[in-house]
Structure formats: structure tokens, C-alpha cells
Amino acid sequence: MRADVLCTGMFLAVLTGFVYSSEEGGEWTEVVRFIEWDLEKDPLQVKTDSEAGSEDVISVMFYLAEEMDIYNYESIGYFTITFDDPLPELFVSDCDAEFEEESSAVLSERDKTWTFSKSRTDLTIQCNGEKVANINFGIDKECWAMWSQDVAKIWFWAGGDSDDDTATDGYKKPDDQEWTDVEKFIEWDLEEDSLQVKTDSEAGSAEIMTIMFYTAEHEDRSDFASIGYVSVKFSDVLEYHVHHCTNDDYDYEEFQNAPPHEPNKIWTISKSSTDLSIDCNGVRVLDLNFASAVGSKCSDKWSQDVAKMWFWMEDDSEQDTASDAYRKLQKIEGEGGDEGDDCEKTRTCYSDAKSLVAFLVPVSLLTHLF
């Protein structure tokens, strides 16, 4: 075989190998909407260090196995513990509940481990190993109707209201050694790592993918004014909205290029200080330049560095119902070194490589023939 043909073939093999690796990302992380928990079998322990008078809240929702609406607080019910001054206040939905008077000493301690145990007839609350409340469901018909049901999953409330859980530092089962953090944000440097999201929603299902983006100093997850959000609506024709950029209202628009028709999709969202792009299964469906966008606040908001994100779970028309999993995709610096020259490990690079292959293959054939 001639050396030039061999060299070209080796180059193509290396190139196609790069194309393959460019489609790879990290491990997928499931978008969690519920925490599976059999409360009748496993008591729930919660750790707090909130001070009296801070108005911090422990807020836990309880659901039936078949419940799919995370905002349906009437599935079974919820309870809150508010850190008032001088002592915490207890509320249990549909039930009469209060802390026992003799428990004031332990309730005055700052560092607390709460243990919540449930049977078909009672909910018992302990604080630092001492029983501080017992709610008997049989005293009230409404209380019995709701709380006598079996709990299958829980969620720490984050509905953007006064009952948001702000006190819980960690949770676990009593026999577990490690505490699990209540995730309020997902740390994400979008300028460094592109975000990939996996969906399997059908066109016309009206499901929505909505991802919020925040600056490092932003602490209110329910405030979408930090940077903004990206939303995709699975209408008959797929549409998108980039908050502050697409328009000053909340209207959706068709993509610049139609996303592929197959239901299984991987969306890649990439950002620099000047631009946002979205790819779907390797097709570039949106290129958005902040300076030339229609929205009046686009450049001011989106030129900021993204430090964290969240899949929108508010009970409204933008609630994320489509996102199944997410992962990171690191960028590869372009030869120019400029921000706009970054080539991501996405089909953007794949498209460039594919074009080069389309050019080189005929050249190699011609070289072989002559």
C-alpha cells in the first residue's frame, strides 16, 4: 500500500476515533423529584442547627406510592417545624399537633437530631433522643383519612413560599452512618462544562424541560431573576424560551433549526459570556447572541457567570416534567484560545470533523487512483 494512502487512512481513523469520543460525556445523574421512603419501616432522621427566632423551617411532604405530582400536598400530608422564639412550633396538616410542654429543655438546644416515626395510627417525633410529640390520627376523621395511609416517598418542600424547607442540613435512616444533604442547588460552571439533558418526551405531550441558572452569590432558588432559565416545550412543533432573551414576555418560539423527530433526545446547552447554544442529538437548533437578542435584559443577565442550576419544580406552567437525567460535557479549548473558539465535546466538533472527512475521503481516493 502506498505511504500516502496509509497515512491518510490512519489520519481518518484517528479523526473518526475523535468523532466517537467527542460524543461521550460523564455519568448520567437522575433528575430526582421524590425521595423513596417507607416511613412505616424506616424512621426519618433530620439534622438542624437553626437558632430560636431564626424563622427557619423544617418542611417535609409525604406521598402515596402512586403519586406523581410533587406539589400535591394532599396526597398524604406534610408537617412543618418553625424555629420561632423562644421555642419551635409544630404543624401537621389535617391534624391537631403541638410539642409537649415538658420538652422545652431539649427543644432549646441548638444542634438537634429529629426522628420522625410513623405507624398506621400515630406519628411520633423525637428530638435528640427524647420524645417531644405524639400525634394520634384517630382523634380526628380528616387526620385519620390522610395519615393512616402508607408513606412511600417524601420531599423537602421547595415551593417558593414561607413553608420552604430552610432548616434541614441532612437526613438519613437511624442505622445509616452518613447524612445525605438536602440539595438546594446543583453546582455547575456552565462556562466550563456544557450541560447535557436526556429526555424521552413525545412531541405534542405538552411536557416541559425548564432549567434555572444562578450566579454564585444567589441563594433564593425560587427567584428566577438571577440569570434566567432555558425552557423547551414539547408541543406539536417543539418550541423554546430563553428568559430575558427570546422576548420580554414569556412566549415560546420555534427553534432556528427543527430538532430531530425521535423521542429519545440528548440536549446540549453551552454558554460563553456572549452566546448561548443548544444542540439536540447533534443538530444545532439554536445559536443565541446576547447582544443582538430581542430581550432588553439579555446581555446584562446572561453575560454573568453561571455557578449553579436547578430543574424548575415550582407548581406552575414552567414546571420541569421532561428532564430524565443530566451530565457534564467539558469543553476543549480551540487553537485560537479565544472564548468563541472553544470546541465542545459535542456534535459541534462532530459536524466540523464530518465535513473534513467528507473532503478528505475523495482526496485519498484520487491519490490512490493517480
CSV table of N, CA and C in Angstrom, one decimal, residues 211-368:
chain,number,residue,atom,x,y,z
A,211,ILE,N,-34.8,24.7,33.0
A,211,ILE,CA,-33.6,24.7,33.8
A,211,ILE,C,-33.2,26.1,34.2
A,212,MET,N,-33.1,26.4,35.5
A,212,MET,CA,-32.8,27.7,36.0
A,212,MET,C,-31.3,27.8,36.2
A,213,PHE,N,-30.7,29.0,36.0
A,213,PHE,CA,-29.3,29.3,36.1
A,213,PHE,C,-29.1,30.4,37.1
A,214,TYR,N,-28.1,30.3,38.0
A,214,TYR,CA,-27.9,31.3,39.0
A,214,TYR,C,-26.4,31.7,39.1
A,215,THR,N,-26.2,32.9,39.6
A,215,THR,CA,-24.8,33.3,40.0
A,215,THR,C,-24.4,32.7,41.3
A,216,ALA,N,-23.1,32.8,41.6
A,216,ALA,CA,-22.5,32.1,42.8
A,216,ALA,C,-23.2,32.7,44.1
A,217,GLU,N,-23.4,34.0,44.1
A,217,GLU,CA,-23.9,34.6,45.4
A,217,GLU,C,-25.4,34.4,45.5
A,218,HIS,N,-26.1,33.9,44.5
A,218,HIS,CA,-27.6,33.8,44.6
A,218,HIS,C,-28.0,32.7,45.5
A,219,GLU,N,-28.9,33.0,46.5
A,219,GLU,CA,-29.3,32.0,47.5
A,219,GLU,C,-30.8,31.6,47.4
A,220,ASP,N,-31.6,32.3,46.7
A,220,ASP,CA,-33.0,32.0,46.6
A,220,ASP,C,-33.3,31.2,45.3
A,221,ARG,N,-33.6,29.9,45.5
A,221,ARG,CA,-33.8,29.1,44.4
A,221,ARG,C,-35.0,29.4,43.6
A,222,SER,N,-36.0,30.0,44.3
A,222,SER,CA,-37.3,30.3,43.6
A,222,SER,C,-37.3,31.6,42.9
A,223,ASP,N,-36.2,32.3,43.0
A,223,ASP,CA,-36.1,33.6,42.3
A,223,ASP,C,-35.4,33.4,40.9
A,224,PHE,N,-36.2,33.4,39.8
A,224,PHE,CA,-35.6,33.2,38.5
A,224,PHE,C,-35.0,34.4,37.9
A,225,ALA,N,-34.9,35.5,38.7
A,225,ALA,CA,-34.3,36.7,38.2
A,225,ALA,C,-32.8,36.8,38.3
A,226,SER,N,-32.1,35.8,38.8
A,226,SER,CA,-30.7,35.8,39.0
A,226,SER,C,-30.0,35.9,37.6
A,227,ILE,N,-30.1,34.9,36.8
A,227,ILE,CA,-29.6,35.0,35.4
A,227,ILE,C,-30.8,34.7,34.5
A,228,GLY,N,-31.4,33.6,34.7
A,228,GLY,CA,-32.6,33.3,33.9
A,228,GLY,C,-32.7,31.8,33.7
A,229,TYR,N,-33.6,31.4,32.8
A,229,TYR,CA,-33.8,30.0,32.6
A,229,TYR,C,-34.0,29.7,31.1
A,230,VAL,N,-33.7,28.4,30.8
A,230,VAL,CA,-34.0,27.9,29.4
A,230,VAL,C,-35.1,26.8,29.5
A,231,SER,N,-36.1,27.0,28.6
A,231,SER,CA,-37.2,26.1,28.7
A,231,SER,C,-37.5,25.6,27.3
A,232,VAL,N,-37.8,24.3,27.2
A,232,VAL,CA,-38.2,23.6,25.9
A,232,VAL,C,-39.6,23.0,26.2
A,233,LYS,N,-40.6,23.4,25.3
A,233,LYS,CA,-41.9,22.9,25.4
A,233,LYS,C,-42.2,21.8,24.3
A,234,PHE,N,-42.6,20.6,24.7
A,234,PHE,CA,-42.9,19.6,23.7
A,234,PHE,C,-44.3,19.7,23.1
A,235,SER,N,-44.5,20.8,22.4
A,235,SER,CA,-45.7,21.0,21.7
A,235,SER,C,-45.7,20.1,20.4
A,236,ASP,N,-46.7,20.3,19.6
A,236,ASP,CA,-46.7,19.5,18.3
A,236,ASP,C,-45.5,19.9,17.5
A,237,VAL,N,-45.1,21.1,17.5
A,237,VAL,CA,-43.8,21.6,17.0
A,237,VAL,C,-43.0,22.1,18.2
A,238,LEU,N,-41.8,21.5,18.5
A,238,LEU,CA,-41.1,21.8,19.6
A,238,LEU,C,-40.7,23.3,19.6
A,239,GLU,N,-40.8,23.9,20.8
A,239,GLU,CA,-40.6,25.4,21.0
A,239,GLU,C,-39.6,25.6,22.1
A,240,TYR,N,-39.1,26.8,22.2
A,240,TYR,CA,-38.1,27.1,23.3
A,240,TYR,C,-38.4,28.5,23.8
A,241,HIS,N,-37.9,28.8,25.0
A,241,HIS,CA,-37.9,30.2,25.6
A,241,HIS,C,-36.6,30.3,26.4
A,242,VAL,N,-35.9,31.4,26.1
A,242,VAL,CA,-34.7,31.8,27.0
A,242,VAL,C,-35.1,33.0,27.7
A,243,HIS,N,-35.2,32.9,29.0
A,243,HIS,CA,-35.7,34.0,29.8
A,243,HIS,C,-34.8,35.2,29.7
A,244,HIS,N,-35.4,36.4,29.5
A,244,HIS,CA,-34.8,37.7,29.3
A,244,HIS,C,-34.2,37.9,27.9
A,245,CYS,N,-34.3,36.8,27.0
A,245,CYS,CA,-33.6,37.0,25.7
A,245,CYS,C,-34.6,36.8,24.6
A,246,THR,N,-35.4,35.7,24.6
A,246,THR,CA,-36.3,35.4,23.5
A,246,THR,C,-37.2,36.6,23.2
A,247,ASN,N,-37.8,37.1,24.3
A,247,ASN,CA,-38.7,38.3,24.3
A,247,ASN,C,-38.8,38.7,25.7
A,248,ASP,N,-39.4,39.9,25.9
A,248,ASP,CA,-39.7,40.4,27.2
A,248,ASP,C,-40.9,39.8,27.9
A,249,ASP,N,-41.7,39.0,27.1
A,249,ASP,CA,-42.8,38.3,27.7
A,249,ASP,C,-42.3,36.8,28.0
A,250,TYR,N,-43.3,35.9,28.0
A,250,TYR,CA,-42.9,34.5,28.3
A,250,TYR,C,-43.4,33.6,27.2
A,251,ASP,N,-43.4,34.2,26.0
A,251,ASP,CA,-43.9,33.4,24.8
A,251,ASP,C,-42.8,32.5,24.3
A,252,TYR,N,-43.2,31.3,23.8
A,252,TYR,CA,-42.3,30.4,23.2
A,252,TYR,C,-42.2,30.6,21.7
A,253,GLU,N,-41.0,30.2,21.2
A,253,GLU,CA,-40.8,30.3,19.7
A,253,GLU,C,-40.3,29.0,19.2
A,254,GLU,N,-40.5,28.9,17.9
A,254,GLU,CA,-39.9,27.7,17.2
A,254,GLU,C,-38.4,27.8,17.1
A,255,PHE,N,-37.7,26.7,17.2
A,255,PHE,CA,-36.2,26.7,17.1
A,255,PHE,C,-35.8,27.2,15.7
A,256,GLN,N,-34.5,27.7,15.7
A,256,GLN,CA,-34.0,28.1,14.4
A,256,GLN,C,-33.9,26.9,13.4
A,257,ASN,N,-33.5,25.8,13.9
A,257,ASN,CA,-33.5,24.5,13.2
A,257,ASN,C,-34.3,23.5,13.9
A,258,ALA,N,-35.1,22.7,13.2
A,258,ALA,CA,-36.0,21.8,13.9
A,258,ALA,C,-35.2,20.7,14.6
A,259,PRO,N,-35.5,20.3,15.8
A,259,PRO,CA,-34.9,19.2,16.5
A,259,PRO,C,-35.3,17.9,15.8
A,260,PRO,N,-34.5,16.9,15.9
A,260,PRO,CA,-34.8,15.6,15.3
A,260,PRO,C,-36.1,15.0,15.9
A,261,HIS,N,-36.8,14.2,15.1
A,261,HIS,CA,-38.1,13.7,15.5
A,261,HIS,C,-38.1,12.6,16.5
A,262,GLU,N,-37.0,11.8,16.6
A,262,GLU,CA,-37.0,10.7,17.5
A,262,GLU,C,-37.3,11.2,19.0
A,263,PRO,N,-38.1,10.4,19.8
A,263,PRO,CA,-38.4,10.8,21.1
A,263,PRO,C,-37.2,10.9,22.1
A,264,ASN,N,-36.3,10.0,21.9
A,264,ASN,CA,-35.1,9.9,22.8
A,264,ASN,C,-34.1,11.0,22.3
A,265,LYS,N,-34.0,12.0,23.2
A,265,LYS,CA,-33.1,13.2,22.8
A,265,LYS,C,-32.1,13.5,23.9
A,266,ILE,N,-30.9,13.9,23.4
A,266,ILE,CA,-29.9,14.5,24.3
A,266,ILE,C,-29.7,15.9,23.9
A,267,TRP,N,-30.0,16.8,24.9
A,267,TRP,CA,-29.9,18.3,24.6
A,267,TRP,C,-28.6,18.7,25.2
A,268,THR,N,-27.8,19.5,24.5
A,268,THR,CA,-26.6,20.1,25.0
A,268,THR,C,-26.7,21.6,25.0
A,269,ILE,N,-26.6,22.1,26.2
A,269,ILE,CA,-26.6,23.6,26.4
A,269,ILE,C,-25.2,24.1,26.7
A,270,SER,N,-24.8,25.0,25.9
A,270,SER,CA,-23.4,25.6,26.1
A,270,SER,C,-23.5,27.1,26.2
A,271,LYS,N,-22.6,27.7,26.9
A,271,LYS,CA,-22.6,29.1,27.2
A,271,LYS,C,-21.2,29.7,27.3
A,272,SER,N,-21.1,30.9,26.7
A,272,SER,CA,-19.9,31.8,27.0
A,272,SER,C,-20.5,33.1,27.5
A,273,SER,N,-19.6,34.1,27.7
A,273,SER,CA,-20.1,35.4,28.2
A,273,SER,C,-20.9,36.1,27.1
A,274,THR,N,-20.9,35.7,25.9
A,274,THR,CA,-21.5,36.4,24.8
A,274,THR,C,-22.6,35.6,24.1
A,275,ASP,N,-22.6,34.3,24.2
A,275,ASP,CA,-23.5,33.4,23.4
A,275,ASP,C,-24.0,32.2,24.2
A,276,LEU,N,-25.2,31.8,23.7
A,276,LEU,CA,-25.8,30.5,24.2
A,276,LEU,C,-26.1,29.6,23.0
A,277,SER,N,-25.8,28.4,23.1
A,277,SER,CA,-26.2,27.5,22.0
A,277,SER,C,-26.9,26.2,22.6
A,278,ILE,N,-27.8,25.6,21.8
A,278,ILE,CA,-28.4,24.4,22.1
A,278,ILE,C,-28.3,23.4,21.0
A,279,ASP,N,-27.8,22.2,21.3
A,279,ASP,CA,-27.8,21.1,20.3
A,279,ASP,C,-28.8,20.1,20.7
A,280,CYS,N,-29.4,19.4,19.8
A,280,CYS,CA,-30.3,18.2,20.1
A,280,CYS,C,-29.9,17.1,19.2
A,281,ASN,N,-29.4,16.0,19.8
A,281,ASN,CA,-28.9,14.8,19.1
A,281,ASN,C,-28.0,15.2,18.0
A,282,GLY,N,-27.1,16.1,18.3
A,282,GLY,CA,-26.1,16.5,17.3
A,282,GLY,C,-26.4,17.6,16.3
A,283,VAL,N,-27.7,18.0,16.4
A,283,VAL,CA,-28.1,19.1,15.5
A,283,VAL,C,-28.2,20.4,16.2
A,284,ARG,N,-27.5,21.4,15.7
A,284,ARG,CA,-27.5,22.7,16.3
A,284,ARG,C,-28.9,23.4,16.0
A,285,VAL,N,-29.7,23.5,17.1
A,285,VAL,CA,-31.1,24.0,16.9
A,285,VAL,C,-31.2,25.5,17.3
A,286,LEU,N,-30.2,26.0,18.0
A,286,LEU,CA,-30.3,27.4,18.5
A,286,LEU,C,-28.9,28.0,18.7
A,287,ASP,N,-28.6,29.1,18.1
A,287,ASP,CA,-27.5,30.0,18.3
A,287,ASP,C,-28.0,31.3,18.8
A,288,LEU,N,-27.7,31.7,20.0
A,288,LEU,CA,-28.2,33.0,20.5
A,288,LEU,C,-27.1,33.9,21.0
A,289,ASN,N,-27.0,35.1,20.3
A,289,ASN,CA,-26.0,36.1,20.7
A,289,ASN,C,-26.7,37.1,21.6
A,290,PHE,N,-26.2,37.3,22.8
A,290,PHE,CA,-26.9,38.1,23.8
A,290,PHE,C,-27.0,39.5,23.4
A,291,ALA,N,-26.0,40.1,22.8
A,291,ALA,CA,-26.1,41.5,22.4
A,291,ALA,C,-27.1,41.8,21.3
A,292,SER,N,-27.4,40.8,20.5
A,292,SER,CA,-28.4,41.0,19.4
A,292,SER,C,-29.7,40.4,19.7
A,293,ALA,N,-29.9,39.9,20.9
A,293,ALA,CA,-31.2,39.3,21.2
A,293,ALA,C,-32.3,40.3,21.4
A,294,VAL,N,-33.6,39.8,21.2
A,294,VAL,CA,-34.7,40.7,21.3
A,294,VAL,C,-34.9,41.2,22.7
A,295,GLY,N,-34.7,40.4,23.7
A,295,GLY,CA,-35.0,40.7,25.1
A,295,GLY,C,-34.1,41.9,25.6
A,296,SER,N,-34.7,42.8,26.3
A,296,SER,CA,-33.9,44.0,26.7
A,296,SER,C,-32.9,43.7,27.8
A,297,LYS,N,-33.0,42.7,28.6
A,297,LYS,CA,-32.1,42.4,29.6
A,297,LYS,C,-31.2,41.2,29.3
A,298,CYS,N,-31.2,40.7,28.1
A,298,CYS,CA,-30.5,39.5,27.8
A,298,CYS,C,-29.0,39.6,28.1
A,299,SER,N,-28.3,40.6,27.6
A,299,SER,CA,-26.9,40.7,27.7
A,299,SER,C,-26.5,41.0,29.2
A,300,ASP,N,-27.3,41.8,29.9
A,300,ASP,CA,-26.9,42.1,31.3
A,300,ASP,C,-27.0,40.9,32.1
A,301,LYS,N,-28.1,40.1,31.9
A,301,LYS,CA,-28.3,38.9,32.7
A,301,LYS,C,-27.4,37.7,32.3
A,302,TRP,N,-27.3,37.4,31.0
A,302,TRP,CA,-26.7,36.2,30.6
A,302,TRP,C,-25.2,36.3,30.4
A,303,SER,N,-24.6,37.5,30.4
A,303,SER,CA,-23.2,37.7,30.4
A,303,SER,C,-22.5,37.3,31.7
A,304,GLN,N,-23.4,37.2,32.8
A,304,GLN,CA,-22.8,36.8,34.1
A,304,GLN,C,-22.4,35.3,34.1
A,305,ASP,N,-21.5,35.0,35.0
A,305,ASP,CA,-21.0,33.6,35.0
A,305,ASP,C,-22.0,32.7,35.8
A,306,VAL,N,-22.4,31.6,35.2
A,306,VAL,CA,-23.3,30.6,35.9
A,306,VAL,C,-22.5,29.8,36.9
A,307,ALA,N,-22.9,29.7,38.1
A,307,ALA,CA,-22.3,28.9,39.1
A,307,ALA,C,-23.1,27.7,39.6
A,308,LYS,N,-24.4,27.8,39.4
A,308,LYS,CA,-25.3,26.7,39.9
A,308,LYS,C,-26.6,26.7,39.1
A,309,MET,N,-27.3,25.6,39.1
A,309,MET,CA,-28.5,25.5,38.4
A,309,MET,C,-29.5,24.7,39.2
A,310,TRP,N,-30.7,24.6,38.6
A,310,TRP,CA,-31.8,23.8,39.2
A,310,TRP,C,-32.8,23.5,38.2
A,311,PHE,N,-33.4,22.2,38.2
A,311,PHE,CA,-34.5,21.9,37.4
A,311,PHE,C,-35.8,22.4,38.1
A,312,TRP,N,-36.5,23.3,37.4
A,312,TRP,CA,-37.6,24.0,38.0
A,312,TRP,C,-38.7,23.1,38.4
A,313,MET,N,-39.0,23.2,39.7
A,313,MET,CA,-40.0,22.3,40.3
A,313,MET,C,-41.3,23.0,40.9
A,314,GLU,N,-41.3,24.3,40.6
A,314,GLU,CA,-42.5,25.1,41.1
A,314,GLU,C,-43.8,24.6,40.4
A,315,ASP,N,-44.9,24.7,41.1
A,315,ASP,CA,-46.1,24.2,40.6
A,315,ASP,C,-46.8,25.3,39.7
A,316,ASP,N,-46.2,25.4,38.5
A,316,ASP,CA,-46.7,26.4,37.6
A,316,ASP,C,-46.5,25.9,36.2
A,317,SER,N,-46.8,26.7,35.2
A,317,SER,CA,-46.8,26.3,33.8
A,317,SER,C,-45.4,26.0,33.3
A,318,GLU,N,-44.4,26.4,34.0
A,318,GLU,CA,-43.0,26.1,33.6
A,318,GLU,C,-42.3,24.9,34.3
A,319,GLN,N,-43.1,24.2,35.1
A,319,GLN,CA,-42.6,23.1,35.9
A,319,GLN,C,-41.9,22.1,35.0
A,320,ASP,N,-40.7,21.7,35.4
A,320,ASP,CA,-39.9,20.7,34.6
A,320,ASP,C,-40.6,19.3,34.8
A,321,THR,N,-41.1,18.8,33.7
A,321,THR,CA,-41.7,17.4,33.7
A,321,THR,C,-41.0,16.5,32.7
A,322,ALA,N,-40.1,17.0,31.9
A,322,ALA,CA,-39.5,16.2,30.8
A,322,ALA,C,-38.1,15.7,31.1
A,323,SER,N,-37.3,16.4,31.9
A,323,SER,CA,-35.9,16.0,32.1
A,323,SER,C,-35.8,14.7,32.9
A,324,ASP,N,-35.1,13.8,32.3
A,324,ASP,CA,-34.9,12.5,33.0
A,324,ASP,C,-33.5,12.4,33.7
A,325,ALA,N,-32.5,12.9,33.1
A,325,ALA,CA,-31.1,12.8,33.6
A,325,ALA,C,-30.3,13.9,33.0
A,326,TYR,N,-29.1,14.2,33.7
A,326,TYR,CA,-28.2,15.2,33.2
A,326,TYR,C,-26.8,14.8,33.5
A,327,ARG,N,-25.8,15.4,32.7
A,327,ARG,CA,-24.4,15.2,32.9
A,327,ARG,C,-23.6,16.3,32.4
A,328,LYS,N,-22.3,16.3,32.7
A,328,LYS,CA,-21.4,17.4,32.2
A,328,LYS,C,-20.7,16.9,30.9
A,329,LEU,N,-20.3,18.0,30.2
A,329,LEU,CA,-19.6,17.8,29.0
A,329,LEU,C,-18.5,18.9,29.0
A,330,GLN,N,-17.2,18.5,29.2
A,330,GLN,CA,-16.2,19.5,29.3
A,330,GLN,C,-15.9,20.1,27.9
A,331,LYS,N,-15.4,21.3,27.9
A,331,LYS,CA,-15.1,22.0,26.6
A,331,LYS,C,-13.6,21.7,26.3
A,332,ILE,N,-13.3,21.7,25.0
A,332,ILE,CA,-11.9,21.6,24.5
A,332,ILE,C,-11.5,22.9,24.0
A,333,GLU,N,-10.5,23.5,24.5
A,333,GLU,CA,-10.1,24.8,24.0
A,333,GLU,C,-9.7,24.8,22.5
A,334,GLY,N,-10.2,25.8,21.8
A,334,GLY,CA,-9.8,25.9,20.4
A,334,GLY,C,-8.4,26.4,20.2
A,335,GLU,N,-7.9,26.3,19.0
A,335,GLU,CA,-6.5,26.7,18.8
A,335,GLU,C,-6.3,28.2,19.0
A,336,GLY,N,-7.3,28.9,18.7
A,336,GLY,CA,-7.2,30.4,18.9
A,336,GLY,C,-7.1,30.8,20.3
A,337,GLY,N,-7.7,30.0,21.2
A,337,GLY,CA,-7.6,30.3,22.7
A,337,GLY,C,-8.7,31.3,23.1
A,338,ASP,N,-9.4,31.9,22.1
A,338,ASP,CA,-10.5,32.8,22.5
A,338,ASP,C,-11.7,32.1,22.9
A,339,GLU,N,-12.5,32.8,23.7
A,339,GLU,CA,-13.7,32.1,24.2
A,339,GLU,C,-14.6,31.6,23.1
A,340,GLY,N,-14.7,32.4,22.0
A,340,GLY,CA,-15.6,32.0,20.9
A,340,GLY,C,-15.0,30.8,20.1
A,341,ASP,N,-13.7,30.5,20.3
A,341,ASP,CA,-13.1,29.4,19.6
A,341,ASP,C,-13.2,28.1,20.3
A,342,ASP,N,-13.8,28.0,21.5
A,342,ASP,CA,-13.9,26.8,22.2
A,342,ASP,C,-14.7,25.7,21.4
A,343,CYS,N,-14.2,24.5,21.3
A,343,CYS,CA,-14.8,23.4,20.6
A,343,CYS,C,-15.3,22.5,21.7
A,344,GLU,N,-16.6,22.2,21.8
A,344,GLU,CA,-17.0,21.4,22.9
A,344,GLU,C,-17.1,19.9,22.4
A,345,LYS,N,-17.0,19.1,23.4
A,345,LYS,CA,-17.1,17.6,23.2
A,345,LYS,C,-18.6,17.3,22.8
A,346,THR,N,-19.1,17.9,21.8
A,346,THR,CA,-20.4,17.7,21.4
A,346,THR,C,-20.4,17.5,19.9
A,347,ARG,N,-21.6,17.4,19.3
A,347,ARG,CA,-21.7,17.2,17.8
A,347,ARG,C,-21.3,18.4,17.1
A,348,THR,N,-21.0,19.5,17.8
A,348,THR,CA,-20.4,20.7,17.1
A,348,THR,C,-19.1,20.3,16.5
A,349,CYS,N,-18.3,19.7,17.3
A,349,CYS,CA,-17.0,19.2,16.9
A,349,CYS,C,-17.2,18.1,15.8
A,350,TYR,N,-18.2,17.3,16.1
A,350,TYR,CA,-18.5,16.2,15.2
A,350,TYR,C,-18.9,16.7,13.8
A,351,SER,N,-19.7,17.8,13.8
A,351,SER,CA,-20.0,18.3,12.5
A,351,SER,C,-18.8,18.8,11.7
A,352,ASP,N,-17.9,19.5,12.4
A,352,ASP,CA,-16.7,20.0,11.8
A,352,ASP,C,-15.9,18.8,11.3
A,353,ALA,N,-15.7,17.8,12.1
A,353,ALA,CA,-14.9,16.7,11.7
A,353,ALA,C,-15.5,15.9,10.5
A,354,LYS,N,-16.9,15.8,10.5
A,354,LYS,CA,-17.6,15.1,9.5
A,354,LYS,C,-17.4,15.8,8.1
A,355,SER,N,-17.4,17.2,8.2
A,355,SER,CA,-17.1,17.9,7.0
A,355,SER,C,-15.7,17.7,6.4
A,356,LEU,N,-14.8,17.6,7.4
A,356,LEU,CA,-13.4,17.4,7.0
A,356,LEU,C,-13.2,16.0,6.4
A,357,VAL,N,-13.9,15.0,7.0
A,357,VAL,CA,-13.9,13.6,6.4
A,357,VAL,C,-14.5,13.6,5.0
A,358,ALA,N,-15.6,14.3,4.8
A,358,ALA,CA,-16.2,14.4,3.5
A,358,ALA,C,-15.3,14.9,2.4
A,359,PHE,N,-14.4,15.8,2.9
A,359,PHE,CA,-13.4,16.4,1.9
A,359,PHE,C,-12.3,15.4,1.7
A,360,LEU,N,-11.8,14.9,2.8
A,360,LEU,CA,-10.5,14.1,2.7
A,360,LEU,C,-10.7,12.7,2.0
A,361,VAL,N,-11.9,12.1,2.2
A,361,VAL,CA,-12.1,10.8,1.6
A,361,VAL,C,-11.9,10.8,0.1
A,362,PRO,N,-12.6,11.7,-0.7
A,362,PRO,CA,-12.4,11.8,-2.1
A,362,PRO,C,-10.9,12.1,-2.5
A,363,VAL,N,-10.2,12.9,-1.7
A,363,VAL,CA,-8.8,13.2,-1.9
A,363,VAL,C,-8.0,12.0,-1.8
A,364,SER,N,-8.3,11.2,-0.8
A,364,SER,CA,-7.5,9.9,-0.6
A,364,SER,C,-7.7,9.0,-1.7
A,365,LEU,N,-9.0,8.9,-2.2
A,365,LEU,CA,-9.3,8.0,-3.3
A,365,LEU,C,-8.6,8.5,-4.6
A,366,LEU,N,-8.6,9.8,-4.8
A,366,LEU,CA,-7.9,10.3,-6.0
A,366,LEU,C,-6.4,10.0,-5.9
A,367,THR,N,-5.8,10.2,-4.7
A,367,THR,CA,-4.4,9.9,-4.6
A,367,THR,C,-4.1,8.4,-4.9
A,368,HIS,N,-5.0,7.6,-4.5
A,368,HIS,CA,-4.8,6.1,-4.7
A,368,HIS,C,-4.9,5.8,-6.2
